[in-house]
């Protein structure tokens, strides 16, 4: 599809910066929610990049999700004239230290203490009582379609006993 180079560069720049791209499957949207280009341009450019193996596509709940591959990173570096040091956000390591949450060991929350020292408090019974006897036997069969009177076959009984009259035997002749 023919599209302005400005739109193509804007889409590629956003894809390289983030590493992923999301678009609703609606070609009539006048503008993509995050990029200032029509949604049709985004879908068609990503379709082209997918066919060349530069992105991986998944589709869920009427939205396309495109993930940049290693070949796509190399292609976009050449297309956008970017140095090797610049990488997509999906490949960057997080440098910020993890914040302590209320349940962490460092803060003395409910999981504080050495590993293995936990367990139930003494004096409380935990688990089933001494009279617990589980029974997994049932008079009803289990599995697929065993809910009705006909065994779940939808015929009202076992196979064939509803439509045929009982036979006396094979090869016997009535006298």
mmCIF file with all atom_site columns, C-alpha atoms in Angstrom:
data_model
loop_
_atom_site.group_PDB
_atom_site.id
_atom_site.type_symbol
_atom_site.label_atom_id
_atom_site.label_alt_id
_atom_site.label_comp_id
_atom_site.label_asym_id
_atom_site.label_entity_id
_atom_site.label_seq_id
_atom_site.pdbx_PDB_ins_code
_atom_site.Cartn_x
_atom_site.Cartn_y
_atom_site.Cartn_z
_atom_site.occupancy
_atom_site.B_iso_or_equiv
_atom_site.pdbx_formal_charge
_atom_site.auth_seq_id
_atom_site.auth_comp_id
_atom_site.auth_asym_id
_atom_site.auth_atom_id
_atom_site.pdbx_PDB_model_num
ATOM 1   C CA . UNK A 1 1   ? 0.000   0.000   0.000  1.00 0.00 ? 1   UNK A CA 1
ATOM 2   C CA . UNK A 1 2   ? 1.266   3.444   -0.810 1.00 0.00 ? 2   UNK A CA 1
ATOM 3   C CA . UNK A 1 3   ? 1.676   5.661   2.228  1.00 0.00 ? 3   UNK A CA 1
ATOM 4   C CA . UNK A 1 4   ? 3.648   8.809   2.979  1.00 0.00 ? 4   UNK A CA 1
ATOM 5   C CA . UNK A 1 5   ? 7.209   8.263   4.130  1.00 0.00 ? 5   UNK A CA 1
ATOM 6   C CA . UNK A 1 6   ? 6.519   10.467  7.154  1.00 0.00 ? 6   UNK A CA 1
ATOM 7   C CA . UNK A 1 7   ? 3.841   8.012   8.333  1.00 0.00 ? 7   UNK A CA 1
ATOM 8   C CA . UNK A 1 8   ? 6.081   4.990   7.665  1.00 0.00 ? 8   UNK A CA 1
ATOM 9   C CA . UNK A 1 9   ? 8.950   6.536   9.639  1.00 0.00 ? 9   UNK A CA 1
ATOM 10  C CA . UNK A 1 10  ? 6.639   7.473   12.541 1.00 0.00 ? 10  UNK A CA 1
ATOM 11  C CA . UNK A 1 11  ? 5.323   3.897   12.795 1.00 0.00 ? 11  UNK A CA 1
ATOM 12  C CA . UNK A 1 12  ? 8.796   2.345   12.536 1.00 0.00 ? 12  UNK A CA 1
ATOM 13  C CA . UNK A 1 13  ? 10.243  4.763   15.086 1.00 0.00 ? 13  UNK A CA 1
ATOM 14  C CA . UNK A 1 14  ? 7.504   3.980   17.601 1.00 0.00 ? 14  UNK A CA 1
ATOM 15  C CA . UNK A 1 15  ? 7.897   0.232   17.003 1.00 0.00 ? 15  UNK A CA 1
ATOM 16  C CA . UNK A 1 16  ? 11.660  0.396   17.475 1.00 0.00 ? 16  UNK A CA 1
ATOM 17  C CA . UNK A 1 17  ? 11.390  2.549   20.594 1.00 0.00 ? 17  UNK A CA 1
ATOM 18  C CA . UNK A 1 18  ? 8.809   0.347   22.329 1.00 0.00 ? 18  UNK A CA 1
ATOM 19  C CA . UNK A 1 19  ? 9.505   -3.072  20.804 1.00 0.00 ? 19  UNK A CA 1
ATOM 20  C CA . UNK A 1 20  ? 5.783   -3.822  20.635 1.00 0.00 ? 20  UNK A CA 1
ATOM 21  C CA . UNK A 1 21  ? 2.806   -2.283  18.870 1.00 0.00 ? 21  UNK A CA 1
ATOM 22  C CA . UNK A 1 22  ? -0.935  -2.675  19.438 1.00 0.00 ? 22  UNK A CA 1
ATOM 23  C CA . UNK A 1 23  ? -3.695  -1.735  17.008 1.00 0.00 ? 23  UNK A CA 1
ATOM 24  C CA . UNK A 1 24  ? -7.411  -2.327  16.996 1.00 0.00 ? 24  UNK A CA 1
ATOM 25  C CA . UNK A 1 25  ? -8.746  -4.243  14.008 1.00 0.00 ? 25  UNK A CA 1
ATOM 26  C CA . UNK A 1 26  ? -10.597 -1.238  12.650 1.00 0.00 ? 26  UNK A CA 1
ATOM 27  C CA . UNK A 1 27  ? -9.353  0.099   9.329  1.00 0.00 ? 27  UNK A CA 1
ATOM 28  C CA . UNK A 1 28  ? -11.781 3.020   9.465  1.00 0.00 ? 28  UNK A CA 1
ATOM 29  C CA . UNK A 1 29  ? -10.269 4.673   12.534 1.00 0.00 ? 29  UNK A CA 1
ATOM 30  C CA . UNK A 1 30  ? -9.058  8.097   11.460 1.00 0.00 ? 30  UNK A CA 1
ATOM 31  C CA . UNK A 1 31  ? -6.007  7.943   13.754 1.00 0.00 ? 31  UNK A CA 1
ATOM 32  C CA . UNK A 1 32  ? -4.067  5.343   15.706 1.00 0.00 ? 32  UNK A CA 1
ATOM 33  C CA . UNK A 1 33  ? -4.414  5.978   19.475 1.00 0.00 ? 33  UNK A CA 1
ATOM 34  C CA . UNK A 1 34  ? -0.671  6.430   20.120 1.00 0.00 ? 34  UNK A CA 1
ATOM 35  C CA . UNK A 1 35  ? 0.770   7.392   16.727 1.00 0.00 ? 35  UNK A CA 1
ATOM 36  C CA . UNK A 1 36  ? -0.495  10.331  14.679 1.00 0.00 ? 36  UNK A CA 1
ATOM 37  C CA . UNK A 1 37  ? -1.208  8.261   11.535 1.00 0.00 ? 37  UNK A CA 1
ATOM 38  C CA . UNK A 1 38  ? -4.334  6.460   10.262 1.00 0.00 ? 38  UNK A CA 1
ATOM 39  C CA . UNK A 1 39  ? -4.894  3.026   11.766 1.00 0.00 ? 39  UNK A CA 1
ATOM 40  C CA . UNK A 1 40  ? -5.036  1.537   8.264  1.00 0.00 ? 40  UNK A CA 1
ATOM 41  C CA . UNK A 1 41  ? -1.393  2.545   7.676  1.00 0.00 ? 41  UNK A CA 1
ATOM 42  C CA . UNK A 1 42  ? -0.314  0.838   10.898 1.00 0.00 ? 42  UNK A CA 1
ATOM 43  C CA . UNK A 1 43  ? -2.140  -2.414  10.107 1.00 0.00 ? 43  UNK A CA 1
ATOM 44  C CA . UNK A 1 44  ? -0.856  -2.605  6.531  1.00 0.00 ? 44  UNK A CA 1
ATOM 45  C CA . UNK A 1 45  ? 2.744   -1.759  7.393  1.00 0.00 ? 45  UNK A CA 1
ATOM 46  C CA . UNK A 1 46  ? 2.781   -4.346  10.174 1.00 0.00 ? 46  UNK A CA 1
ATOM 47  C CA . UNK A 1 47  ? 1.220   -6.920  7.839  1.00 0.00 ? 47  UNK A CA 1
ATOM 48  C CA . UNK A 1 48  ? 4.089   -6.277  5.417  1.00 0.00 ? 48  UNK A CA 1
ATOM 49  C CA . UNK A 1 49  ? 6.692   -6.513  8.171  1.00 0.00 ? 49  UNK A CA 1
ATOM 50  C CA . UNK A 1 50  ? 5.119   -9.752  9.401  1.00 0.00 ? 50  UNK A CA 1
ATOM 51  C CA . UNK A 1 51  ? 5.377   -11.326 5.956  1.00 0.00 ? 51  UNK A CA 1
ATOM 52  C CA . UNK A 1 52  ? 9.081   -10.426 5.868  1.00 0.00 ? 52  UNK A CA 1
ATOM 53  C CA . UNK A 1 53  ? 9.642   -11.904 9.356  1.00 0.00 ? 53  UNK A CA 1
ATOM 54  C CA . UNK A 1 54  ? 10.434  -8.641  11.132 1.00 0.00 ? 54  UNK A CA 1
ATOM 55  C CA . UNK A 1 55  ? 7.556   -8.855  13.620 1.00 0.00 ? 55  UNK A CA 1
ATOM 56  C CA . UNK A 1 56  ? 5.601   -11.645 15.289 1.00 0.00 ? 56  UNK A CA 1
ATOM 57  C CA . UNK A 1 57  ? 1.838   -11.167 15.373 1.00 0.00 ? 57  UNK A CA 1
ATOM 58  C CA . UNK A 1 58  ? -0.855  -12.312 17.758 1.00 0.00 ? 58  UNK A CA 1
ATOM 59  C CA . UNK A 1 59  ? -4.530  -11.442 17.644 1.00 0.00 ? 59  UNK A CA 1
ATOM 60  C CA . UNK A 1 60  ? -6.870  -11.367 20.615 1.00 0.00 ? 60  UNK A CA 1
ATOM 61  C CA . UNK A 1 61  ? -10.193 -9.666  21.292 1.00 0.00 ? 61  UNK A CA 1
ATOM 62  C CA . UNK A 1 62  ? -10.196 -7.671  18.054 1.00 0.00 ? 62  UNK A CA 1
ATOM 63  C CA . UNK A 1 63  ? -6.710  -6.238  18.631 1.00 0.00 ? 63  UNK A CA 1
ATOM 64  C CA . UNK A 1 64  ? -3.467  -6.980  16.828 1.00 0.00 ? 64  UNK A CA 1
ATOM 65  C CA . UNK A 1 65  ? -0.283  -7.307  18.880 1.00 0.00 ? 65  UNK A CA 1
ATOM 66  C CA . UNK A 1 66  ? 3.059   -7.129  17.065 1.00 0.00 ? 66  UNK A CA 1
ATOM 67  C CA . UNK A 1 67  ? 6.384   -7.997  18.702 1.00 0.00 ? 67  UNK A CA 1
ATOM 68  C CA . UNK A 1 68  ? 9.683   -7.014  17.127 1.00 0.00 ? 68  UNK A CA 1
ATOM 69  C CA . UNK A 1 69  ? 12.041  -9.890  16.251 1.00 0.00 ? 69  UNK A CA 1
ATOM 70  C CA . UNK A 1 70  ? 15.837  -9.774  16.127 1.00 0.00 ? 70  UNK A CA 1
ATOM 71  C CA . UNK A 1 71  ? 15.733  -9.514  12.323 1.00 0.00 ? 71  UNK A CA 1
ATOM 72  C CA . UNK A 1 72  ? 13.287  -6.626  12.694 1.00 0.00 ? 72  UNK A CA 1
ATOM 73  C CA . UNK A 1 73  ? 15.646  -4.799  15.041 1.00 0.00 ? 73  UNK A CA 1
ATOM 74  C CA . UNK A 1 74  ? 18.450  -5.069  12.501 1.00 0.00 ? 74  UNK A CA 1
ATOM 75  C CA . UNK A 1 75  ? 16.174  -3.915  9.659  1.00 0.00 ? 75  UNK A CA 1
ATOM 76  C CA . UNK A 1 76  ? 14.822  -0.917  11.599 1.00 0.00 ? 76  UNK A CA 1
ATOM 77  C CA . UNK A 1 77  ? 18.339  0.150   12.645 1.00 0.00 ? 77  UNK A CA 1
ATOM 78  C CA . UNK A 1 78  ? 19.301  0.319   8.975  1.00 0.00 ? 78  UNK A CA 1
ATOM 79  C CA . UNK A 1 79  ? 16.021  1.952   7.914  1.00 0.00 ? 79  UNK A CA 1
ATOM 80  C CA . UNK A 1 80  ? 16.084  4.616   10.641 1.00 0.00 ? 80  UNK A CA 1
ATOM 81  C CA . UNK A 1 81  ? 19.896  5.062   10.595 1.00 0.00 ? 81  UNK A CA 1
ATOM 82  C CA . UNK A 1 82  ? 20.284  4.323   14.321 1.00 0.00 ? 82  UNK A CA 1
ATOM 83  C CA . UNK A 1 83  ? 23.522  3.307   16.120 1.00 0.00 ? 83  UNK A CA 1
ATOM 84  C CA . UNK A 1 84  ? 24.035  -0.136  17.683 1.00 0.00 ? 84  UNK A CA 1
ATOM 85  C CA . UNK A 1 85  ? 23.777  1.221   21.234 1.00 0.00 ? 85  UNK A CA 1
ATOM 86  C CA . UNK A 1 86  ? 20.093  2.090   20.926 1.00 0.00 ? 86  UNK A CA 1
ATOM 87  C CA . UNK A 1 87  ? 17.845  -0.886  21.693 1.00 0.00 ? 87  UNK A CA 1
ATOM 88  C CA . UNK A 1 88  ? 14.053  -1.272  22.033 1.00 0.00 ? 88  UNK A CA 1
ATOM 89  C CA . UNK A 1 89  ? 12.476  -0.861  25.469 1.00 0.00 ? 89  UNK A CA 1
ATOM 90  C CA . UNK A 1 90  ? 11.669  -4.572  25.620 1.00 0.00 ? 90  UNK A CA 1
ATOM 91  C CA . UNK A 1 91  ? 15.387  -5.432  25.607 1.00 0.00 ? 91  UNK A CA 1
ATOM 92  C CA . UNK A 1 92  ? 16.472  -2.874  28.220 1.00 0.00 ? 92  UNK A CA 1
ATOM 93  C CA . UNK A 1 93  ? 17.221  -4.142  31.715 1.00 0.00 ? 93  UNK A CA 1
ATOM 94  C CA . UNK A 1 94  ? 15.450  -2.441  34.576 1.00 0.00 ? 94  UNK A CA 1
ATOM 95  C CA . UNK A 1 95  ? 18.006  -0.643  36.753 1.00 0.00 ? 95  UNK A CA 1
ATOM 96  C CA . UNK A 1 96  ? 15.663  0.624   39.448 1.00 0.00 ? 96  UNK A CA 1
ATOM 97  C CA . UNK A 1 97  ? 15.857  -1.416  42.672 1.00 0.00 ? 97  UNK A CA 1
ATOM 98  C CA . UNK A 1 98  ? 12.714  -3.231  43.587 1.00 0.00 ? 98  UNK A CA 1
ATOM 99  C CA . UNK A 1 99  ? 10.575  -1.445  46.129 1.00 0.00 ? 99  UNK A CA 1
ATOM 100 C CA . UNK A 1 100 ? 9.774   -3.378  49.304 1.00 0.00 ? 100 UNK A CA 1
ATOM 101 C CA . UNK A 1 101 ? 6.114   -4.314  49.688 1.00 0.00 ? 101 UNK A CA 1
ATOM 102 C CA . UNK A 1 102 ? 4.289   -4.836  52.983 1.00 0.00 ? 102 UNK A CA 1
ATOM 103 C CA . UNK A 1 103 ? 4.579   -8.646  52.736 1.00 0.00 ? 103 UNK A CA 1
ATOM 104 C CA . UNK A 1 104 ? 8.334   -8.760  52.122 1.00 0.00 ? 104 UNK A CA 1
ATOM 105 C CA . UNK A 1 105 ? 10.825  -10.220 54.594 1.00 0.00 ? 105 UNK A CA 1
ATOM 106 C CA . UNK A 1 106 ? 12.758  -6.956  54.763 1.00 0.00 ? 106 UNK A CA 1
ATOM 107 C CA . UNK A 1 107 ? 9.821   -5.091  56.261 1.00 0.00 ? 107 UNK A CA 1
ATOM 108 C CA . UNK A 1 108 ? 8.853   -7.686  58.867 1.00 0.00 ? 108 UNK A CA 1
ATOM 109 C CA . UNK A 1 109 ? 5.530   -8.545  57.262 1.00 0.00 ? 109 UNK A CA 1
ATOM 110 C CA . UNK A 1 110 ? 3.610   -11.787 57.625 1.00 0.00 ? 110 UNK A CA 1
ATOM 111 C CA . UNK A 1 111 ? 6.343   -13.709 55.790 1.00 0.00 ? 111 UNK A CA 1
ATOM 112 C CA . UNK A 1 112 ? 9.206   -12.554 57.959 1.00 0.00 ? 112 UNK A CA 1
ATOM 113 C CA . UNK A 1 113 ? 11.566  -15.031 59.590 1.00 0.00 ? 113 UNK A CA 1
ATOM 114 C CA . UNK A 1 114 ? 13.985  -17.635 58.311 1.00 0.00 ? 114 UNK A CA 1
ATOM 115 C CA . UNK A 1 115 ? 12.767  -19.990 55.599 1.00 0.00 ? 115 UNK A CA 1
ATOM 116 C CA . UNK A 1 116 ? 11.296  -23.197 56.958 1.00 0.00 ? 116 UNK A CA 1
ATOM 117 C CA . UNK A 1 117 ? 10.564  -21.689 60.363 1.00 0.00 ? 117 UNK A CA 1
ATOM 118 C CA . UNK A 1 118 ? 6.942   -21.104 59.492 1.00 0.00 ? 118 UNK A CA 1
ATOM 119 C CA . UNK A 1 119 ? 4.134   -23.529 59.899 1.00 0.00 ? 119 UNK A CA 1
ATOM 120 C CA . UNK A 1 120 ? 1.001   -23.801 61.926 1.00 0.00 ? 120 UNK A CA 1
ATOM 121 C CA . UNK A 1 121 ? 1.008   -22.362 65.410 1.00 0.00 ? 121 UNK A CA 1
ATOM 122 C CA . UNK A 1 122 ? 1.370   -25.002 68.099 1.00 0.00 ? 122 UNK A CA 1
ATOM 123 C CA . UNK A 1 123 ? -1.813  -26.084 69.843 1.00 0.00 ? 123 UNK A CA 1
ATOM 124 C CA . UNK A 1 124 ? -4.047  -25.827 66.774 1.00 0.00 ? 124 UNK A CA 1
ATOM 125 C CA . UNK A 1 125 ? -5.172  -28.833 64.810 1.00 0.00 ? 125 UNK A CA 1
ATOM 126 C CA . UNK A 1 126 ? -4.660  -28.384 61.125 1.00 0.00 ? 126 UNK A CA 1
ATOM 127 C CA . UNK A 1 127 ? -6.111  -30.690 58.497 1.00 0.00 ? 127 UNK A CA 1
ATOM 128 C CA . UNK A 1 128 ? -8.950  -33.167 58.540 1.00 0.00 ? 128 UNK A CA 1
ATOM 129 C CA . UNK A 1 129 ? -9.991  -34.850 61.748 1.00 0.00 ? 129 UNK A CA 1
ATOM 130 C CA . UNK A 1 130 ? -9.269  -38.453 62.668 1.00 0.00 ? 130 UNK A CA 1
ATOM 131 C CA . UNK A 1 131 ? -12.701 -39.596 61.472 1.00 0.00 ? 131 UNK A CA 1
ATOM 132 C CA . UNK A 1 132 ? -12.184 -38.292 57.933 1.00 0.00 ? 132 UNK A CA 1
ATOM 133 C CA . UNK A 1 133 ? -12.781 -41.066 55.403 1.00 0.00 ? 133 UNK A CA 1
ATOM 134 C CA . UNK A 1 134 ? -12.978 -39.730 51.860 1.00 0.00 ? 134 UNK A CA 1
ATOM 135 C CA . UNK A 1 135 ? -15.042 -41.758 49.428 1.00 0.00 ? 135 UNK A CA 1
ATOM 136 C CA . UNK A 1 136 ? -14.621 -41.335 45.729 1.00 0.00 ? 136 UNK A CA 1
ATOM 137 C CA . UNK A 1 137 ? -17.131 -44.022 44.798 1.00 0.00 ? 137 UNK A CA 1
ATOM 138 C CA . UNK A 1 138 ? -20.385 -42.962 43.214 1.00 0.00 ? 138 UNK A CA 1
ATOM 139 C CA . UNK A 1 139 ? -23.407 -44.688 41.775 1.00 0.00 ? 139 UNK A CA 1
ATOM 140 C CA . UNK A 1 140 ? -23.293 -42.271 38.820 1.00 0.00 ? 140 UNK A CA 1
ATOM 141 C CA . UNK A 1 141 ? -20.734 -42.651 36.089 1.00 0.00 ? 141 UNK A CA 1
ATOM 142 C CA . UNK A 1 142 ? -18.328 -39.797 35.564 1.00 0.00 ? 142 UNK A CA 1
ATOM 143 C CA . UNK A 1 143 ? -16.883 -38.260 32.458 1.00 0.00 ? 143 UNK A CA 1
ATOM 144 C CA . UNK A 1 144 ? -18.358 -36.688 29.398 1.00 0.00 ? 144 UNK A CA 1
ATOM 145 C CA . UNK A 1 145 ? -22.120 -36.644 29.020 1.00 0.00 ? 145 UNK A CA 1
ATOM 146 C CA . UNK A 1 146 ? -23.212 -38.867 31.885 1.00 0.00 ? 146 UNK A CA 1
ATOM 147 C CA . UNK A 1 147 ? -25.818 -36.460 33.197 1.00 0.00 ? 147 UNK A CA 1
ATOM 148 C CA . UNK A 1 148 ? -29.150 -37.681 31.836 1.00 0.00 ? 148 UNK A CA 1
ATOM 149 C CA . UNK A 1 149 ? -31.232 -40.841 32.105 1.00 0.00 ? 149 UNK A CA 1
ATOM 150 C CA . UNK A 1 150 ? -29.866 -42.098 28.822 1.00 0.00 ? 150 UNK A CA 1
ATOM 151 C CA . UNK A 1 151 ? -26.235 -41.892 29.827 1.00 0.00 ? 151 UNK A CA 1
ATOM 152 C CA . UNK A 1 152 ? -25.762 -38.620 27.982 1.00 0.00 ? 152 UNK A CA 1
ATOM 153 C CA . UNK A 1 153 ? -26.133 -40.077 24.534 1.00 0.00 ? 153 UNK A CA 1
ATOM 154 C CA . UNK A 1 154 ? -29.164 -37.945 23.666 1.00 0.00 ? 154 UNK A CA 1
ATOM 155 C CA . UNK A 1 155 ? -31.253 -40.993 22.733 1.00 0.00 ? 155 UNK A CA 1
ATOM 156 C CA . UNK A 1 156 ? -32.944 -41.770 26.032 1.00 0.00 ? 156 UNK A CA 1
ATOM 157 C CA . UNK A 1 157 ? -31.070 -44.996 26.700 1.00 0.00 ? 157 UNK A CA 1
ATOM 158 C CA . UNK A 1 158 ? -28.267 -47.223 25.598 1.00 0.00 ? 158 UNK A CA 1
ATOM 159 C CA . UNK A 1 159 ? -27.430 -47.328 21.956 1.00 0.00 ? 159 UNK A CA 1
ATOM 160 C CA . UNK A 1 160 ? -30.135 -49.036 19.978 1.00 0.00 ? 160 UNK A CA 1
ATOM 161 C CA . UNK A 1 161 ? -32.579 -50.095 22.738 1.00 0.00 ? 161 UNK A CA 1
ATOM 162 C CA . UNK A 1 162 ? -34.977 -47.239 22.048 1.00 0.00 ? 162 UNK A CA 1
ATOM 163 C CA . UNK A 1 163 ? -35.383 -47.734 18.321 1.00 0.00 ? 163 UNK A CA 1
ATOM 164 C CA . UNK A 1 164 ? -35.322 -51.531 17.988 1.00 0.00 ? 164 UNK A CA 1
ATOM 165 C CA . UNK A 1 165 ? -37.601 -54.104 19.424 1.00 0.00 ? 165 UNK A CA 1
ATOM 166 C CA . UNK A 1 166 ? -35.905 -56.861 21.412 1.00 0.00 ? 166 UNK A CA 1
ATOM 167 C CA . UNK A 1 167 ? -34.896 -59.859 19.298 1.00 0.00 ? 167 UNK A CA 1
ATOM 168 C CA . UNK A 1 168 ? -35.254 -63.426 20.422 1.00 0.00 ? 168 UNK A CA 1
ATOM 169 C CA . UNK A 1 169 ? -31.969 -64.590 18.964 1.00 0.00 ? 169 UNK A CA 1
ATOM 170 C CA . UNK A 1 170 ? -30.092 -64.999 15.749 1.00 0.00 ? 170 UNK A CA 1
ATOM 171 C CA . UNK A 1 171 ? -30.957 -67.730 13.348 1.00 0.00 ? 171 UNK A CA 1
ATOM 172 C CA . UNK A 1 172 ? -33.942 -69.001 15.309 1.00 0.00 ? 172 UNK A CA 1
ATOM 173 C CA . UNK A 1 173 ? -37.141 -69.480 13.421 1.00 0.00 ? 173 UNK A CA 1
ATOM 174 C CA . UNK A 1 174 ? -40.537 -69.137 14.974 1.00 0.00 ? 174 UNK A CA 1
ATOM 175 C CA . UNK A 1 175 ? -42.657 -72.281 14.707 1.00 0.00 ? 175 UNK A CA 1
#
